[in-house]
Amino acid sequence: MTLFISLTETCQKIASTSSRLEKMRILNDFLRKLSREEIKPAINLILGRIAGKGEIKTGISSGIILSALKKVLGDNFKFRDKCKESADLGEYVECLLKSFKPVKQQVFLETTYSLKGIYEVLRKAFLLKGKKSKEKKEEIVASLLTNLTPSESKYLVNIILGDLRIGLEEGTVEQALAKLLNLNIETVKRANMLLGDISETVYLGLTDKKSLLTAKIQLFKPIKPMLAETAENLKEIFDEMHGPVSLEPKLDGARVQIHHSKGKTKIFTRRLSEVTNSLPEIITLTKQEFTSADYIVEGEVVAVSRKGEILPFNYLMRRFRRTKEITEISEKIKLKLFLFDILYYQGKQLIDAPYEQRREKLVGEFGRENVVPALLTKNDKKAEEFFLNCVKEGHEGVMAKNPKSIYEPGKRGKNWLKLKKTLTLDLVIVGAQWGYGRRRKWLSDYFLAVWNESKTDLLIVGKTFKGLTDQEFEWITKKLLEKKLREKGYVVWVKPEIVVETAFNEIQKSKLYPSGYVLRFARIKNIRFDKELKEADTIKEVKKIFETQKKRNLEKIWRSFSA
Ligand code: ATP
């Protein structure tokens, strides 16, 4: 039986080196010692994946952790200023537990200290729902903090928050596994993409190496979506794709992956969470209009008004977050599905077929009326016309796809390029200021940050209060107060968790923020519930936009169009 402490010691060692190779060696030494049933819990713990596929809703917030800490420290909690509250809540908890001996509340069975035991306790806590769940979660965290050492508690807290801060990413785990098994990294990556769950990949690798070589898409196990890089203009698209390109409207909706077999349907989001119950009309559509064959298809769901106009992304997210009262909302907000890819059909994996063949199959089996329109062209005038038309119809821009390209799960590459009408970055809210006037009851002026290149630190690139509705201000205020780290004057600094898609006109160099850049005329377009914290943009994208904005002709195209 492996103890939790051996996992936290491994975390400590991994954090203490910046060498990727060394991190891999330490991880592999640890993996070698594990029994079969410990492999998945260990990987999920070490990557902070307890919540499972980014389910913020079911998680334990920093607010719950602080209340639990208060319980554990009793009267000593009032001396909490002894430790500095930093962005690393785990360190803060460790410091306080070290300073004030916790009151023992209950004696643990020895097995609860095991890696597997802790994992199961946390899973149980995460799955708690309903009225009393907050109190119950608090009790669970309090008893863990009472019984673990301060150093174990530090890692426990950061595991719970999904941010271990040890510099270990999924990619490094893949590399470590490839090394351990003496396999090509591409083989491991591909298997991981198809399996869609790194803990499953490591488990299969360590228990049945051959199965990684033959990994296949499985129905009802979501696959990581293929992603697009950003193009600056149409010329870049033609240069990259060398030949005709397939242009599709970039719909402003939410991506879904639909798995169907023997009359049963499941729908997954871009983050691989299941949302079947939130989208009853898509299920009806699959039952009434789609083929009864086995398939996995992808598409974009958009919200449409009663008049049939496409509504902004926010309306859609309202639907995705609720499962109750669906009928009431669905009367107001209709959904429309536009399919754009097919990955599997009747026992056949299609991801290795070129895009043009996949599209033909999609149209053939599902009908042109259910598939997003496309233009195959190598003519730049026709492409520009298509782009302008898409913008006119209210779409975000265009998606350009290389007709000869295969579907590469989880990969952001140049075979799919997106060209948007407005510049946007996905930024993280790290702090907020109380508003004034009408907005005084809300934290409504947000400090927005990008990741540094190694994704270990967040760097502020701007501040804005523009773009959100009153309901959104209200919701964000509530969420931010739950994540509050410290408050100074009018500013509340928070644990980063909310990703917002932010539009802006230009990037300028600035000494105002340590990032060295500031966004001009920033406005929040959408709260990205479908993006994980680590998926926000990095300073690399900021620099790229800064460097290329002078050459940008996209703005020109847009201006000539709107003139
Ligand atoms: P964004 O924030 O721009 O939506 P993203 O990071 O979610 O991007 P990207 O791969 O960069 O994902 O952009 C592709 C996304 O655009 C898809 O995930 C999908 O949700 C959406 N989309 C809209 N229309 C299409 C289309 N025709 N083909 C593929 N994806 C589309």
Short mmCIF file of C-alpha atoms in Angstrom, two decimals, residues 165-330:
data_model
loop_
_atom_site.label_atom_id
_atom_site.label_comp_id
_atom_site.label_asym_id
_atom_site.label_seq_id
_atom_site.Cartn_x
_atom_site.Cartn_y
_atom_site.Cartn_z
CA ARG A 165 2.20 24.19 -9.01
CA ILE A 166 4.92 21.56 -9.42
CA GLY A 167 5.51 22.16 -13.12
CA LEU A 168 4.17 18.81 -14.25
CA GLU A 169 1.93 18.90 -17.28
CA GLU A 170 0.11 16.09 -19.06
CA GLY A 171 2.70 16.28 -21.86
CA THR A 172 5.53 15.49 -19.43
CA VAL A 173 3.58 12.51 -18.08
CA GLU A 174 3.18 11.25 -21.67
CA GLN A 175 6.91 11.61 -22.26
CA ALA A 176 7.76 9.91 -18.98
CA LEU A 177 5.51 6.99 -19.89
CA ALA A 178 7.05 6.69 -23.36
CA LYS A 179 10.47 6.54 -21.75
CA LEU A 180 9.43 4.04 -19.13
CA LEU A 181 7.86 1.73 -21.71
CA ASN A 182 10.50 2.36 -24.34
CA LEU A 183 7.86 3.51 -26.81
CA ASN A 184 7.83 6.27 -29.37
CA ILE A 185 6.30 9.46 -27.89
CA GLU A 186 3.91 9.73 -30.85
CA THR A 187 2.46 6.30 -30.02
CA VAL A 188 1.79 7.35 -26.44
CA LYS A 189 0.36 10.71 -27.49
CA ARG A 190 -1.96 9.16 -30.00
CA ALA A 191 -3.18 6.53 -27.53
CA ASN A 192 -3.77 9.26 -24.95
CA MET A 193 -5.73 11.36 -27.40
CA LEU A 194 -7.91 8.43 -28.36
CA LEU A 195 -8.47 7.31 -24.79
CA GLY A 196 -9.08 10.91 -23.69
CA ASP A 197 -7.88 10.24 -20.14
CA ILE A 198 -4.24 10.30 -19.11
CA SER A 199 -4.83 8.14 -16.03
CA GLU A 200 -6.33 5.45 -18.28
CA THR A 201 -3.38 5.77 -20.69
CA VAL A 202 -0.80 5.33 -17.94
CA TYR A 203 -2.80 2.47 -16.46
CA LEU A 204 -3.01 0.62 -19.79
CA GLY A 205 0.64 1.34 -20.53
CA LEU A 206 1.82 -0.09 -17.24
CA THR A 207 -0.50 -3.09 -17.20
CA ASP A 208 -0.80 -4.01 -20.88
CA LYS A 209 1.73 -2.14 -23.00
CA LYS A 210 0.50 -3.65 -26.27
CA SER A 211 -2.94 -2.12 -25.85
CA LEU A 212 -1.42 1.34 -26.30
CA LEU A 213 -0.26 0.37 -29.78
CA THR A 214 -3.74 -0.68 -30.80
CA ALA A 215 -5.73 1.99 -28.94
CA LYS A 216 -8.91 2.87 -30.80
CA ILE A 217 -11.72 5.33 -30.44
CA GLN A 218 -14.35 3.97 -28.14
CA LEU A 219 -18.00 4.88 -28.28
CA PHE A 220 -19.14 6.90 -25.26
CA LYS A 221 -15.58 7.78 -24.28
CA PRO A 222 -15.08 11.39 -25.44
CA ILE A 223 -12.03 12.17 -27.56
CA LYS A 224 -10.04 15.35 -27.19
CA PRO A 225 -11.07 17.76 -29.93
CA MET A 226 -8.83 18.88 -32.75
CA LEU A 227 -8.13 22.60 -32.37
CA ALA A 228 -7.23 25.49 -34.62
CA GLU A 229 -4.43 28.00 -34.69
CA THR A 230 -5.17 31.65 -35.33
CA ALA A 231 -4.50 33.10 -38.78
CA GLU A 232 -3.87 36.78 -39.21
CA ASN A 233 -5.37 37.04 -42.68
CA LEU A 234 -6.54 35.04 -45.69
CA LYS A 235 -3.10 35.16 -47.29
CA GLU A 236 -1.61 33.29 -44.33
CA ILE A 237 -4.30 30.62 -44.75
CA PHE A 238 -3.46 30.06 -48.43
CA ASP A 239 0.28 30.12 -47.72
CA GLU A 240 -0.05 27.52 -44.98
CA MET A 241 -2.34 25.14 -46.84
CA HIS A 242 -0.64 25.18 -50.25
CA GLY A 243 -3.68 24.70 -52.49
CA PRO A 244 -7.44 24.79 -52.17
CA VAL A 245 -8.85 25.32 -48.69
CA SER A 246 -12.23 24.51 -47.29
CA LEU A 247 -13.79 27.53 -45.61
CA GLU A 248 -16.63 27.23 -43.14
CA PRO A 249 -18.34 29.89 -41.02
CA LYS A 250 -16.88 30.04 -37.51
CA LEU A 251 -20.11 29.76 -35.57
CA ASP A 252 -20.31 31.46 -32.20
CA GLY A 253 -21.61 28.55 -30.21
CA ALA A 254 -20.39 25.63 -28.16
CA ARG A 255 -18.70 22.57 -29.52
CA VAL A 256 -20.31 19.21 -28.89
CA GLN A 257 -19.20 15.66 -29.57
CA ILE A 258 -22.11 13.30 -30.04
CA HIS A 259 -21.71 9.57 -29.48
CA HIS A 260 -24.54 7.33 -30.65
CA SER A 261 -24.98 3.60 -30.57
CA LYS A 262 -27.98 1.28 -30.47
CA GLY A 263 -30.49 4.04 -29.80
CA LYS A 264 -28.44 5.55 -26.97
CA THR A 265 -26.90 9.03 -27.29
CA LYS A 266 -24.42 10.92 -25.14
CA ILE A 267 -23.21 14.48 -25.69
CA PHE A 268 -19.87 15.82 -24.47
CA THR A 269 -18.41 19.34 -24.37
CA ARG A 270 -15.06 20.59 -25.57
CA ARG A 271 -13.73 19.81 -22.07
CA LEU A 272 -15.14 16.29 -22.33
CA SER A 273 -17.82 16.79 -19.67
CA GLU A 274 -21.13 15.13 -20.36
CA VAL A 275 -24.03 17.50 -21.07
CA THR A 276 -26.61 15.03 -22.43
CA ASN A 277 -29.27 16.16 -19.94
CA SER A 278 -28.86 19.84 -20.79
CA LEU A 279 -29.62 19.33 -24.46
CA PRO A 280 -32.85 17.33 -24.79
CA GLU A 281 -33.69 18.78 -28.20
CA ILE A 282 -30.39 17.56 -29.64
CA ILE A 283 -31.25 14.10 -28.35
CA THR A 284 -34.65 14.38 -30.02
CA LEU A 285 -32.94 15.45 -33.23
CA THR A 286 -30.66 12.41 -33.16
CA LYS A 287 -33.68 10.16 -32.56
CA GLN A 288 -35.96 11.66 -35.16
CA GLU A 289 -33.72 12.88 -37.94
CA PHE A 290 -30.33 11.22 -37.75
CA THR A 291 -29.34 7.78 -38.90
CA SER A 292 -29.73 4.91 -36.46
CA ALA A 293 -26.17 3.76 -37.20
CA ASP A 294 -23.34 3.90 -34.63
CA TYR A 295 -21.41 7.15 -34.94
CA ILE A 296 -19.33 9.87 -33.34
CA VAL A 297 -19.82 13.31 -34.86
CA GLU A 298 -18.82 16.81 -33.90
CA GLY A 299 -20.61 20.07 -34.35
CA GLU A 300 -21.37 23.48 -32.96
CA VAL A 301 -24.56 24.14 -31.05
CA VAL A 302 -25.82 27.69 -31.36
CA ALA A 303 -28.68 29.45 -29.63
CA VAL A 304 -31.36 30.90 -31.86
CA SER A 305 -34.20 33.26 -31.07
CA ARG A 306 -37.83 32.48 -31.88
CA LYS A 307 -37.32 34.47 -35.05
CA GLY A 308 -34.46 32.21 -36.01
CA GLU A 309 -31.61 34.70 -35.42
CA ILE A 310 -28.37 33.36 -33.97
CA LEU A 311 -27.97 34.63 -30.39
CA PRO A 312 -24.68 35.41 -28.63
CA PHE A 313 -22.75 32.64 -26.91
CA ASN A 314 -23.90 33.78 -23.41
CA TYR A 315 -27.45 32.60 -24.05
CA LEU A 316 -26.15 29.20 -24.87
CA MET A 317 -24.02 28.92 -21.76
CA ARG A 318 -27.13 29.55 -19.68
CA ARG A 319 -28.54 26.39 -21.19
CA PHE A 320 -25.39 24.37 -20.66
CA ARG A 321 -25.22 25.15 -16.97
CA ARG A 322 -28.78 24.18 -16.12
CA THR A 323 -30.41 20.83 -16.18
CA LYS A 324 -33.54 21.70 -14.19
CA GLU A 325 -36.07 24.11 -15.63
CA ILE A 326 -34.79 23.15 -19.08
CA THR A 327 -38.26 23.09 -20.58
CA GLU A 328 -38.95 26.63 -19.43
CA ILE A 329 -35.68 27.99 -20.82
CA SER A 330 -35.85 25.89 -23.96
#
